[in-house]
CSV table of N, CA and C in Angstrom, one decimal:
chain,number,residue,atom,x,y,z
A,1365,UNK,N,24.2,-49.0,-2.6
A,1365,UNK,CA,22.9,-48.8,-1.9
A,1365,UNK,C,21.9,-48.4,-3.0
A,1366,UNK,N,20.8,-49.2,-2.9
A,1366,UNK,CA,20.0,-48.7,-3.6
A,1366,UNK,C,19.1,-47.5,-3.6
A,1367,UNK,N,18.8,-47.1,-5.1
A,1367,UNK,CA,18.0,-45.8,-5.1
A,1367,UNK,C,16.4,-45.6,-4.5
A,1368,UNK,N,16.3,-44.2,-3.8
A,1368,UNK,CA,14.9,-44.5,-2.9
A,1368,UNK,C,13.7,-44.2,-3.8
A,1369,UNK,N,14.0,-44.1,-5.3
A,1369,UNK,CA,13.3,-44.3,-6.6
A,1369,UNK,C,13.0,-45.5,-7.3
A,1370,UNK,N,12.9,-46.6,-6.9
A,1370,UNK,CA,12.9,-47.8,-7.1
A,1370,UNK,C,11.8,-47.9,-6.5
A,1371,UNK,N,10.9,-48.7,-7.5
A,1371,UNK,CA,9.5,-49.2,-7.2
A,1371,UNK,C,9.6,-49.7,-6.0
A,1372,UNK,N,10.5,-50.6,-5.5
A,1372,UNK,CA,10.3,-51.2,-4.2
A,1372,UNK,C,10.6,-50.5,-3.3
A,1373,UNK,N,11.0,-49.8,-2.8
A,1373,UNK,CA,11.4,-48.6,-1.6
A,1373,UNK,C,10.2,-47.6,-1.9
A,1374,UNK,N,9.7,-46.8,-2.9
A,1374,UNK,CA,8.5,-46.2,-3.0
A,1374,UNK,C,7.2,-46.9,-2.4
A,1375,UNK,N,7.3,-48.8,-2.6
A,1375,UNK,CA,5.9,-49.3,-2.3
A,1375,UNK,C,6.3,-49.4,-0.9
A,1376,UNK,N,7.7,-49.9,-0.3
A,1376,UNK,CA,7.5,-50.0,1.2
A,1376,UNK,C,7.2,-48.4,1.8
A,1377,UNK,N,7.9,-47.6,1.4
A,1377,UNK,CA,7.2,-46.2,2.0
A,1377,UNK,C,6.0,-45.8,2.0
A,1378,UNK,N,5.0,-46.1,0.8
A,1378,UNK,CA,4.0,-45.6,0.2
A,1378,UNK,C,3.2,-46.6,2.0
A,1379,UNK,N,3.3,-48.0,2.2
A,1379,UNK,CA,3.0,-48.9,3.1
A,1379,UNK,C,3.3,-48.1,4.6
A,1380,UNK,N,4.4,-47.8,5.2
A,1380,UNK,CA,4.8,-47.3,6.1
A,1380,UNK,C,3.8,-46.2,6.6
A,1381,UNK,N,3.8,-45.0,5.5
A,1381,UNK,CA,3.1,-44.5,5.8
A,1381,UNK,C,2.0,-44.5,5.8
A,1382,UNK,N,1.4,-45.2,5.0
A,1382,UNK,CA,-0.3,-45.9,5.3
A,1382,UNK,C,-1.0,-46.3,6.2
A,1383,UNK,N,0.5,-47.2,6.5
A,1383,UNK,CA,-0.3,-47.7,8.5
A,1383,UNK,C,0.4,-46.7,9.2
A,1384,UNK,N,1.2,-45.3,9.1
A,1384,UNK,CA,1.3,-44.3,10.2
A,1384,UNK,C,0.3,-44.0,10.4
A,1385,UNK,N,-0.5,-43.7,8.9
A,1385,UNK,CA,-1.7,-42.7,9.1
A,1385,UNK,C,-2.9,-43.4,10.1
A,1386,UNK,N,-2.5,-44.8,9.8
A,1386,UNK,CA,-3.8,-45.5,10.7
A,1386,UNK,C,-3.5,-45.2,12.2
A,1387,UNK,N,-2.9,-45.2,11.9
A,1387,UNK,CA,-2.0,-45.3,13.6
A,1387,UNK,C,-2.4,-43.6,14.3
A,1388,UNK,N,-2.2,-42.7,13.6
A,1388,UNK,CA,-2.4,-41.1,14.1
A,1388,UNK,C,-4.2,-41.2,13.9
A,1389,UNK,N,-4.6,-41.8,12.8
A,1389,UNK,CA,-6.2,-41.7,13.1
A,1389,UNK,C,-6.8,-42.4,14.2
A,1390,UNK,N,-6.5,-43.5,14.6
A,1390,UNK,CA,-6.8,-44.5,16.0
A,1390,UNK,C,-6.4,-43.6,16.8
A,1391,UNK,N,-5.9,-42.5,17.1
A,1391,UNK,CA,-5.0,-41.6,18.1
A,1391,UNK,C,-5.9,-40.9,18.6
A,1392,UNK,N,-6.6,-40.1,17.0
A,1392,UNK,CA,-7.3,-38.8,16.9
A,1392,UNK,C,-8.8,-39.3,17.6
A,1393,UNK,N,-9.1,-40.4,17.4
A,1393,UNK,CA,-10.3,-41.2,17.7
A,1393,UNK,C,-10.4,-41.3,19.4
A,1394,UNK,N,-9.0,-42.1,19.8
A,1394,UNK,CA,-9.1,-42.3,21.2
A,1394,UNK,C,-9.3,-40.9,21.7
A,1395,UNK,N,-8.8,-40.3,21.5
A,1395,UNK,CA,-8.1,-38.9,22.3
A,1395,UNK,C,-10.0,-38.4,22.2
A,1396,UNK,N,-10.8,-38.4,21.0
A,1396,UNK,CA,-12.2,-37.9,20.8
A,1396,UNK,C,-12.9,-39.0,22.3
A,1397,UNK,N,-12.5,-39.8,22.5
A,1397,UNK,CA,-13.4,-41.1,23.5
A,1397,UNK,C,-12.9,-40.7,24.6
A,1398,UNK,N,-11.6,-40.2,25.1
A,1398,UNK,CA,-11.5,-39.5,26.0
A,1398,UNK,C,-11.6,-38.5,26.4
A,1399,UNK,N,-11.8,-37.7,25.8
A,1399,UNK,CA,-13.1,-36.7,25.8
A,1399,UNK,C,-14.2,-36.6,26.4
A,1400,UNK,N,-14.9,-38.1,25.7
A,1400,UNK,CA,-16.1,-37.8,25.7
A,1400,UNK,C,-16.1,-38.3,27.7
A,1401,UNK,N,-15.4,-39.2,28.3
A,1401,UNK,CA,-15.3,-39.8,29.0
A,1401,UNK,C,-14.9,-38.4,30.1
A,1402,UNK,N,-14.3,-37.7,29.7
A,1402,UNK,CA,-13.7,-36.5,30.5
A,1402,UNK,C,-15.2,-35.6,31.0
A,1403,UNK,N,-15.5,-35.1,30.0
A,1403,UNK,CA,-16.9,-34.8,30.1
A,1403,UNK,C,-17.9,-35.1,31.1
A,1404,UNK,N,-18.5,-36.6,30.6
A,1404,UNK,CA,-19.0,-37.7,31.3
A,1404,UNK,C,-18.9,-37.3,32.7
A,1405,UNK,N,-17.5,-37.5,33.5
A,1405,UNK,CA,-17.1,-37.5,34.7
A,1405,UNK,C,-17.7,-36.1,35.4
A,1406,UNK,N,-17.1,-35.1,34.2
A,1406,UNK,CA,-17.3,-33.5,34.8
A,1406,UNK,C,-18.7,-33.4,35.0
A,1407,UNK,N,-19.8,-34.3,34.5
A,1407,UNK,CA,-21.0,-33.9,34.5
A,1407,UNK,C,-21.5,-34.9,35.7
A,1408,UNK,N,-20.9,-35.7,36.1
A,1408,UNK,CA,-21.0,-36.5,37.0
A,1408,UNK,C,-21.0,-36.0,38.9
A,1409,UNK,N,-19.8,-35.0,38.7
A,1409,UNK,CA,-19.2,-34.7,39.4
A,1409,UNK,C,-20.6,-33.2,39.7
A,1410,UNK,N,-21.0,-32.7,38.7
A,1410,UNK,CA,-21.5,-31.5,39.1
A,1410,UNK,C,-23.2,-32.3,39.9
A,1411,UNK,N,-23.3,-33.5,38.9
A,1411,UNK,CA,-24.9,-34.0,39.4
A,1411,UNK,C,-24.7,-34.5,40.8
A,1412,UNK,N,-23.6,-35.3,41.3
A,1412,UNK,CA,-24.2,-35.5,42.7
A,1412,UNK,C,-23.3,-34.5,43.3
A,1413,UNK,N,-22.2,-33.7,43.6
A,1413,UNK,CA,-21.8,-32.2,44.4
A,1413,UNK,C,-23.0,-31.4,44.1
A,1414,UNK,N,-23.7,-30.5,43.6
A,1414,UNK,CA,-24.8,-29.7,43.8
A,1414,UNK,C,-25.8,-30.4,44.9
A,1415,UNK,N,-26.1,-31.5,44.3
A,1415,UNK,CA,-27.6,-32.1,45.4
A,1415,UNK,C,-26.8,-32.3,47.3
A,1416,UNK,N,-25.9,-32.6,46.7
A,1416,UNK,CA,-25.1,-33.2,48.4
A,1416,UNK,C,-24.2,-31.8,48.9
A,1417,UNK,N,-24.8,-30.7,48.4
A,1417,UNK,CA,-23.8,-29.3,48.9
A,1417,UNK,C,-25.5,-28.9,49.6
A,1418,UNK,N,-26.6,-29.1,48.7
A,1418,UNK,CA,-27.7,-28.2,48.6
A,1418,UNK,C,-28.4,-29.0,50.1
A,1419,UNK,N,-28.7,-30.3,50.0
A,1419,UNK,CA,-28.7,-31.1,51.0
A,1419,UNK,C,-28.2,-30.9,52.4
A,1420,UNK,N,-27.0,-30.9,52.4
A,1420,UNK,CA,-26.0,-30.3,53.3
A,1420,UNK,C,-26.6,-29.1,54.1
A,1421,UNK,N,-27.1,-28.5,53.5
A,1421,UNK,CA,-27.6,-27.0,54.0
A,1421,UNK,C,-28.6,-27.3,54.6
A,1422,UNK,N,-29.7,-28.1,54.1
A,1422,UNK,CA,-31.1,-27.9,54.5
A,1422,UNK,C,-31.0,-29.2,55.8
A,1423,UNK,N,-30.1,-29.7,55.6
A,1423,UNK,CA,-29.4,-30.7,57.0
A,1423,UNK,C,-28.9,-30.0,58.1
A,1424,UNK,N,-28.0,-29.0,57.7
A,1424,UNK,CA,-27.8,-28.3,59.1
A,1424,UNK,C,-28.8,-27.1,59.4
A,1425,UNK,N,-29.5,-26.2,58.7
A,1425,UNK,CA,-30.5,-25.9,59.1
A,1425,UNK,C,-31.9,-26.5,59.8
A,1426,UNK,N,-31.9,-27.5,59.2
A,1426,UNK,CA,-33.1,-28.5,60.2
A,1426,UNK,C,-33.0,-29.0,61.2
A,1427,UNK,N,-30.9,-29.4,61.3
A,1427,UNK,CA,-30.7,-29.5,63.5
A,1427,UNK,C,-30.9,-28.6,63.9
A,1428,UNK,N,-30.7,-26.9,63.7
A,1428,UNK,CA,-30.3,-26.3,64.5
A,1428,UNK,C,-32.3,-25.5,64.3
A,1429,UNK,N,-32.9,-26.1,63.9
A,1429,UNK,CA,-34.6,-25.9,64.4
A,1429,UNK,C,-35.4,-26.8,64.7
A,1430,UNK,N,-34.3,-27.9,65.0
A,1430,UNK,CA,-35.2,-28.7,66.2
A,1430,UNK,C,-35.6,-30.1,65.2
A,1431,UNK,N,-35.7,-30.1,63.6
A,1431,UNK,CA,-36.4,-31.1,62.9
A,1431,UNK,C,-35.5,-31.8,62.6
A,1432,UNK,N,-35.5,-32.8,63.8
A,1432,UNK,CA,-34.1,-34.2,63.7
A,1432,UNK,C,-34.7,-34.6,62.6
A,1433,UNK,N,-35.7,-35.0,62.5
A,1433,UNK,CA,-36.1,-36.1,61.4
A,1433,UNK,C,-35.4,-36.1,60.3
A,1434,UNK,N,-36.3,-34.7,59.8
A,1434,UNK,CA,-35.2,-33.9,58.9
A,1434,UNK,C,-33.8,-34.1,58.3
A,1435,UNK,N,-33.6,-33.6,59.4
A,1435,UNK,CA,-32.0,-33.2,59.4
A,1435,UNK,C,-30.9,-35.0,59.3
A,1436,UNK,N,-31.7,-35.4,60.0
A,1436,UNK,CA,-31.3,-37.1,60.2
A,1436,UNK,C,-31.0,-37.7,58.8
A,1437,UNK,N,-32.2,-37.9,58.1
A,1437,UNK,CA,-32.5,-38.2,56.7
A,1437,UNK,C,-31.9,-37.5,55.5
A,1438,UNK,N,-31.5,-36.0,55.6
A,1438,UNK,CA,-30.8,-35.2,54.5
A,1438,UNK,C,-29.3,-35.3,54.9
A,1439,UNK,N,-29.2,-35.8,55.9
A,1439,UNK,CA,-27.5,-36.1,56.6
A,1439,UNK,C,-27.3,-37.5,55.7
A,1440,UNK,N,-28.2,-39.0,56.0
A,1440,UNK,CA,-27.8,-40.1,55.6
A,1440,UNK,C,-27.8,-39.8,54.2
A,1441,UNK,N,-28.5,-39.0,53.6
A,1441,UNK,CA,-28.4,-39.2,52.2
A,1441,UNK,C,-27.0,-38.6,51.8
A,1442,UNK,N,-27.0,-37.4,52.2
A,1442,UNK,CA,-26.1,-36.5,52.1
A,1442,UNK,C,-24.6,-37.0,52.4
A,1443,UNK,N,-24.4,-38.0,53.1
A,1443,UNK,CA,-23.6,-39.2,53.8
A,1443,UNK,C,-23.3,-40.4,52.0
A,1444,UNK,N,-24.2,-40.7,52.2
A,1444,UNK,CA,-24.6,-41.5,50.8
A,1444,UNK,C,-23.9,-41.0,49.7
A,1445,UNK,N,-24.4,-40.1,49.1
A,1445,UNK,CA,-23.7,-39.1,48.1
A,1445,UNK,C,-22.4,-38.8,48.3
A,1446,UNK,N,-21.8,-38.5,49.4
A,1446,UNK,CA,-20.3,-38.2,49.5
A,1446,UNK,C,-20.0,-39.6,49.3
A,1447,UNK,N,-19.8,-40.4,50.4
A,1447,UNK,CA,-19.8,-41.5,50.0
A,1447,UNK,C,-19.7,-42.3,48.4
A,1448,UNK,N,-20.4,-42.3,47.7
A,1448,UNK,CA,-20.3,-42.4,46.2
A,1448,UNK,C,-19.5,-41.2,45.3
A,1449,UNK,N,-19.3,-40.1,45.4
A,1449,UNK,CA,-18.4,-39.3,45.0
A,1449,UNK,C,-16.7,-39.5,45.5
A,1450,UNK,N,-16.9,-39.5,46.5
A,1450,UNK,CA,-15.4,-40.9,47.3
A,1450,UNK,C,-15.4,-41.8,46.8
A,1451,UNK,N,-15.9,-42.8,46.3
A,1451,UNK,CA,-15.5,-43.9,45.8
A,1451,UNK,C,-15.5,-43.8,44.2
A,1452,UNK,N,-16.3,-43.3,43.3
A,1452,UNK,CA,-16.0,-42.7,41.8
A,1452,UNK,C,-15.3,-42.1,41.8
A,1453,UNK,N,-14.7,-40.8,42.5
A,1453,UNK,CA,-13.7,-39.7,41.9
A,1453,UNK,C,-13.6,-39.3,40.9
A,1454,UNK,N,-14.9,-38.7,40.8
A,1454,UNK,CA,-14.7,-38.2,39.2
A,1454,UNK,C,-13.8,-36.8,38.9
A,1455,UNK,N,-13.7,-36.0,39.7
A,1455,UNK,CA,-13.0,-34.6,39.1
A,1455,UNK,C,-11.9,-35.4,39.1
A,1456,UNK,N,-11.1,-36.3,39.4
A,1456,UNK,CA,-9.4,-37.1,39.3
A,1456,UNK,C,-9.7,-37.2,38.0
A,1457,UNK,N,-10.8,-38.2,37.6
A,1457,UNK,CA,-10.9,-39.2,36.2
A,1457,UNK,C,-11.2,-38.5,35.2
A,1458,UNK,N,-12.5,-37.1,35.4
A,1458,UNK,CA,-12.3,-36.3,34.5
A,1458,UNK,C,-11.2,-35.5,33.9
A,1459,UNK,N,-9.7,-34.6,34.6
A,1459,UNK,CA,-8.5,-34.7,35.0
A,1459,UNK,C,-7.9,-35.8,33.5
A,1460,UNK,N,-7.9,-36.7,34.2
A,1460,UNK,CA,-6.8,-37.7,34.0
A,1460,UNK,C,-7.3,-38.3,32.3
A,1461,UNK,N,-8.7,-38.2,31.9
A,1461,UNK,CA,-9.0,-38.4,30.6
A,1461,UNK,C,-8.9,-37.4,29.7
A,1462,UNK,N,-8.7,-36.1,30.4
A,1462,UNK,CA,-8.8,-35.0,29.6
A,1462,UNK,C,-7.2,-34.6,29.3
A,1463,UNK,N,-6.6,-34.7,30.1
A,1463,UNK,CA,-5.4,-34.7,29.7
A,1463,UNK,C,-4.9,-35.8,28.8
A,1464,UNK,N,-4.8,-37.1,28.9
A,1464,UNK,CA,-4.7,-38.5,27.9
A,1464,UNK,C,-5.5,-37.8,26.6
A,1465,UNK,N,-6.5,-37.0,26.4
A,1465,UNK,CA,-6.7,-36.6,24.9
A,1465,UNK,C,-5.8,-35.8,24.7
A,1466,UNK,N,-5.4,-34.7,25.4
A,1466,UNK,CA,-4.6,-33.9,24.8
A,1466,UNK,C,-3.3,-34.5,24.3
A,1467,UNK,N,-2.4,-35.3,25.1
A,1467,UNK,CA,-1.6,-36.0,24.7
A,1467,UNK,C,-1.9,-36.8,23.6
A,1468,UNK,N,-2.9,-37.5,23.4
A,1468,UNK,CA,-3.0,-38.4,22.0
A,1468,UNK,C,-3.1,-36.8,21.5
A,1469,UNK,N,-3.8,-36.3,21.0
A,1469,UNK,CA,-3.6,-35.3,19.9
A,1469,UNK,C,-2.4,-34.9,19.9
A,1470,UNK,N,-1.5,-34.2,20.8
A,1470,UNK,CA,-0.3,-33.6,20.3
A,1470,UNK,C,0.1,-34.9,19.6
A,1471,UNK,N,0.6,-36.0,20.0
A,1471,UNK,CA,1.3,-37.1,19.1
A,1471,UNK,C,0.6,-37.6,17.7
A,1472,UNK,N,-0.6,-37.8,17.7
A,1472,UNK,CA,-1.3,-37.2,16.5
A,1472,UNK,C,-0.8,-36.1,15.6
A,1473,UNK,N,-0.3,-35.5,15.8
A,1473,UNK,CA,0.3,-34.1,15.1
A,1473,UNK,C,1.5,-34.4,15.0
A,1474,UNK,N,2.2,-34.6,15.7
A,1474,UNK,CA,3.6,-35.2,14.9
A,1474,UNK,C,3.7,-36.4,14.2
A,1475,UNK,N,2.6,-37.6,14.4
A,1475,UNK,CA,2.6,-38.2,13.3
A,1475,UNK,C,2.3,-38.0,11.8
A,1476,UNK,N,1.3,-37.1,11.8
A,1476,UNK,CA,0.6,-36.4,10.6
A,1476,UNK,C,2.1,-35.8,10.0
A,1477,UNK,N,2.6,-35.0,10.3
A,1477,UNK,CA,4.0,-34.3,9.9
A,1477,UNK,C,4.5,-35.5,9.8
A,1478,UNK,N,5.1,-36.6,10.3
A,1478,UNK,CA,5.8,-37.3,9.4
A,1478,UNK,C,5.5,-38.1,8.3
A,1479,UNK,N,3.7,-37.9,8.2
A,1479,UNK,CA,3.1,-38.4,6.9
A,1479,UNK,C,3.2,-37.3,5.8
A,1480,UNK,N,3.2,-36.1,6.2
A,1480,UNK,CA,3.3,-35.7,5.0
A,1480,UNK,C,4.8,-35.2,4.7
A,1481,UNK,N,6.0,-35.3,5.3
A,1481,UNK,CA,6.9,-35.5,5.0
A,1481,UNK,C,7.6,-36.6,4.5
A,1482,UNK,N,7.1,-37.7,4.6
A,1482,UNK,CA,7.2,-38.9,3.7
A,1482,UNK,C,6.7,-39.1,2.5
A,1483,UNK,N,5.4,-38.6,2.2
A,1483,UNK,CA,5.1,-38.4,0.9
A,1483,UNK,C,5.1,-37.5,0.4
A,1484,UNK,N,6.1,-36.6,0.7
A,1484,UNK,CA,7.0,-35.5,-0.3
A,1484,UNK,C,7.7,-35.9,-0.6
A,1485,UNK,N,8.2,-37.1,-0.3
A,1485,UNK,CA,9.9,-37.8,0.1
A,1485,UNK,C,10.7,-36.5,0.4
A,1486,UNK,N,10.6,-35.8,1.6
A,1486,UNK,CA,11.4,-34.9,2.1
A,1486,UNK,C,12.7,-35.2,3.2
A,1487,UNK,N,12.4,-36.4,3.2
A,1487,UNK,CA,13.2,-37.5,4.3
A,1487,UNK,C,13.3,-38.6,3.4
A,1488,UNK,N,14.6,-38.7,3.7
A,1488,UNK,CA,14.9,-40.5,3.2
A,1488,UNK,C,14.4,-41.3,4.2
A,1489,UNK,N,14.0,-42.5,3.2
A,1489,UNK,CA,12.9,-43.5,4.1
A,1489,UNK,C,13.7,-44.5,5.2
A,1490,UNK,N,15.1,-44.5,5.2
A,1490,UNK,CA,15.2,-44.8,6.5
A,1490,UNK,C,15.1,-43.8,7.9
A,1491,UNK,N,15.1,-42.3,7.5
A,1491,UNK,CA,14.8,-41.8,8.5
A,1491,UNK,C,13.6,-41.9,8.9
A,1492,UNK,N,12.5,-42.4,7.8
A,1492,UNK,CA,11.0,-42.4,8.0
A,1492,UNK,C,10.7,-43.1,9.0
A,1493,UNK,N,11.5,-44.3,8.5
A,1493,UNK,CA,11.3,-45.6,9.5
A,1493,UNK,C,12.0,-45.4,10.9
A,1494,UNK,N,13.0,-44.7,11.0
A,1494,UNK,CA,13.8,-44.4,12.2
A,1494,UNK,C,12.6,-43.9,13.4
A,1495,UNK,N,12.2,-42.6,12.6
A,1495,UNK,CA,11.0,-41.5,13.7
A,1495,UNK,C,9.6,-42.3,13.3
A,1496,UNK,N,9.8,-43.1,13.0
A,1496,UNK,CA,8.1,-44.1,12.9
A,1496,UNK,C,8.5,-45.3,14.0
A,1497,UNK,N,9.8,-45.6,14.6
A,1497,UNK,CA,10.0,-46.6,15.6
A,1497,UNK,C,10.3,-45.7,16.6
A,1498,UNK,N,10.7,-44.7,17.0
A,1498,UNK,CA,10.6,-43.6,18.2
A,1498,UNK,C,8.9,-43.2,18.3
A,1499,UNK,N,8.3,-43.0,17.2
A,1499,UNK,CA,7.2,-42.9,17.0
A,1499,UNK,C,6.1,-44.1,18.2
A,1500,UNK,N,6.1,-45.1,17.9
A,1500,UNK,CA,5.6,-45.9,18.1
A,1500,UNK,C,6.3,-46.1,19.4
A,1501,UNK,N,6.9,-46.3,20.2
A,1501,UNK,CA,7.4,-46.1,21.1
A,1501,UNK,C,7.2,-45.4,22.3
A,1502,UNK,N,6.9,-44.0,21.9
A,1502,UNK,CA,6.2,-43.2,22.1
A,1502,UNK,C,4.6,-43.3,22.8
A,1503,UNK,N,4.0,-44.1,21.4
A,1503,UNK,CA,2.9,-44.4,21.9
A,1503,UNK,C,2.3,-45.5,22.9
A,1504,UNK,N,3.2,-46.4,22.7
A,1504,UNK,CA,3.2,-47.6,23.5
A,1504,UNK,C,3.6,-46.7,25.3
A,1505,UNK,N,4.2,-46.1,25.3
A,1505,UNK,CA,3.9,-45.7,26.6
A,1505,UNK,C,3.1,-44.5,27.4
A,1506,UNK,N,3.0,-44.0,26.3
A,1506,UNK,CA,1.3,-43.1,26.2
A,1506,UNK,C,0.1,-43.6,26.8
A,1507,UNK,N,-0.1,-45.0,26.0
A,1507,UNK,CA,-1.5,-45.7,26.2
A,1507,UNK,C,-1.1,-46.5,27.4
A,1508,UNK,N,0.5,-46.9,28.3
A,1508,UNK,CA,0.5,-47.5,29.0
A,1508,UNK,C,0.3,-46.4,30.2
A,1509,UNK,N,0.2,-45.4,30.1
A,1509,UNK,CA,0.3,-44.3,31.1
A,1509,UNK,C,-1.5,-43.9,31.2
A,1510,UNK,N,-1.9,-44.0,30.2
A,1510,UNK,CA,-3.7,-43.3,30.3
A,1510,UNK,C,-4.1,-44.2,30.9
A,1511,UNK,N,-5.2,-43.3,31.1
A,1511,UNK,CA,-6.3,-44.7,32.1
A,1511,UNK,C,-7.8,-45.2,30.7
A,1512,UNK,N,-7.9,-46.2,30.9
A,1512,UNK,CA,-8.4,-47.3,30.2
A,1512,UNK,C,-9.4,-46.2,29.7
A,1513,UNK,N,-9.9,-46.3,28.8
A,1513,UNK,CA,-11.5,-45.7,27.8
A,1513,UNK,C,-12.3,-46.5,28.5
A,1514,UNK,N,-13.5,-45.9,29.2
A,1514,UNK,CA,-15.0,-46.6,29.4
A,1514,UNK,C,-15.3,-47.1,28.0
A,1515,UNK,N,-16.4,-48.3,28.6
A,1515,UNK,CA,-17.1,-48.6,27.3
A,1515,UNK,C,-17.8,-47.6,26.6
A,1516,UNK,N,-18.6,-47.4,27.4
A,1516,UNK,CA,-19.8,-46.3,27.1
A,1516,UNK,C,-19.1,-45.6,26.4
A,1517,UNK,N,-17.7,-44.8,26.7
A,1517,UNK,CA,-17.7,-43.4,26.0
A,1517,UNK,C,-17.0,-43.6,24.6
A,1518,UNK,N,-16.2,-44.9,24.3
A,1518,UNK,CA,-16.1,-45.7,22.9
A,1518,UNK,C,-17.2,-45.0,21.7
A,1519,UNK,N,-16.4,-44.7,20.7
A,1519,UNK,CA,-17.5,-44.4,19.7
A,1519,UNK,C,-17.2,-45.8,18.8
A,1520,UNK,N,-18.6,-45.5,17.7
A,1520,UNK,CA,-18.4,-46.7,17.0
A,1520,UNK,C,-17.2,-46.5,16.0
A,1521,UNK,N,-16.5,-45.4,15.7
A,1521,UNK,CA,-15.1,-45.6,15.2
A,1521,UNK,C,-14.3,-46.1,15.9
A,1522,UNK,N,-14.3,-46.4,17.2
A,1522,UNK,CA,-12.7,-46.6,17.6
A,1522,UNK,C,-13.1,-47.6,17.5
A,1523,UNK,N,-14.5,-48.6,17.7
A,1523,UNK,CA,-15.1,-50.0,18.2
A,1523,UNK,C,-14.1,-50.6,16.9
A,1524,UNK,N,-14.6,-50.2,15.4
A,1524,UNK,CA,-14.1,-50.5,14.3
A,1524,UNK,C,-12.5,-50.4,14.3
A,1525,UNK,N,-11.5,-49.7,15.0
A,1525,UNK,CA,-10.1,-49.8,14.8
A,1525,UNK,C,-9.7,-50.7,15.8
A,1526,UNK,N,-10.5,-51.0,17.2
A,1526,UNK,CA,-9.9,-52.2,17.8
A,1526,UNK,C,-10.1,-53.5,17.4
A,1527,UNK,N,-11.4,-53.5,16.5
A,1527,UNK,CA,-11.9,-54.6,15.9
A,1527,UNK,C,-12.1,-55.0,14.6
A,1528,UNK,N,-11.0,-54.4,13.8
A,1528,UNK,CA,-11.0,-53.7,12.4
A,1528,UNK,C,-11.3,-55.5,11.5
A,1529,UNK,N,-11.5,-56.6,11.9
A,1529,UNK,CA,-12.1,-57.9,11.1
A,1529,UNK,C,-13.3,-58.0,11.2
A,1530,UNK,N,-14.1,-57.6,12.7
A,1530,UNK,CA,-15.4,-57.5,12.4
A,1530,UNK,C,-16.2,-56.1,11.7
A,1531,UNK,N,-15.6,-55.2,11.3
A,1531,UNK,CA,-16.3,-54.4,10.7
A,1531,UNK,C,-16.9,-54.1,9.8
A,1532,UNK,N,-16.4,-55.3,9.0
A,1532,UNK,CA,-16.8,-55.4,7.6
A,1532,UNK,C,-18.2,-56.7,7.6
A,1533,UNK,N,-18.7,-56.5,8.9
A,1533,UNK,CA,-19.9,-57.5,9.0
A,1533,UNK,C,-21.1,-57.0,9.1
C-alpha cells in the first residue's frame, strides 16, 4: 500500500478537499438565499394580514351601522386579500425556507470539519473520501427535500456557483 506521503495522494487530497470546500461554501451561500427568501415571505405575510385584519374590522363595523356600501367593499377586498394569502402561503414558505437554511448551515459545519481535518492529515484519505461520499449524499437529499430558492432572493454569489463558466464574463 502506498504511503499517504507521496506527492500523488497529497495532490489527490489537497483536490478533494478543494472541491469539499466549494461544496460547503455553495451551502453557506444557499442557506444565506434562503434566508433571504424566509424573510421575504415573513414580510409578506405581515403586509397583506395587517391590512385584511384591519379591514375586517372596519367591515364589520360598517354592517352593523347601517353602511352596506362600506361594509360591502371592505368585505370584497378583504375577501381578496385572504384569498391571495390562501393561495401564496407564506408563513408555510417562510417556515419551510428558514428551516432549509438552518440545515444547509449545520451540513456546512460538518463539511468545514472535514476540511480541516484533512488538511491536518488527521484522517487517512481514504476515510476523507469515505465521509466526503456520506457527505455528498447527504446533501443530495437535503436539496431534494428544500423547496426551490426564488429568483429574486438568489444573490449574485450563488448566481456565480450555479453558473460558475459564465462568471468569468
Amino acid at each position: 500500500m502506498p504511503d499517504r506521503s507521496t506527492p500523488n495522494h497529497a495532490a489527490f487530497l489537497s483536490d478533494v478537499v478543494r472541491e469539499t470546500e466549494w461544496y460547503a461554501d455553495q451551502a453557506l451561500e444557499m442557506a444565506s438565499c434562503h434566508r433571504r427568501a424566509s424573510d421575504a415571505y415573513g414580510n409578506v405575510h405581515m403586509l397583506f394580514g395587517l391590512p385584511a385584519a384591519i379591514l375586517a374590522s372596519i367591515s364589520g363595523i360598517s354592517a352593523f351601522t347601517q353602511n352596506s356600501i362600506i361594509a360591502g367593499i371592505t368585505a370584497f377586498i378583504v375577501a381578496g386579500i385572504t384569498g391571495a394569502m390562501s393561495f401564496l402561503n407564506p408563513a408555510e414558505k417562510e417556515k419551510l425556507h428558514f428551516e432549509a437554511g438552518n440545515v444547509l448551515d449545520a451540513w456546512a459545519t460538518k463539511t468545514y470539519l472535514l476540511i480541516k481535518q484533512g488538511r491536518a492529515n488527521l484522517i487517512e484519505p481514504s476515510d476523507v473520501i469515505s465521509q466526503w461520499e456520506k457527505l455528498m449524499e447527504e446533501r443530495s437529499q437535503l436539496l431534494r427535500q428544500s423547496p426551490r430558492i426564488p429568483t429574486w432572493a438568489m444573490s449574485k454569489a450563488m448566481k456565480r456557483f450555479l453558473d460558475p463558466f459564465n462568471s468569468s464574463k
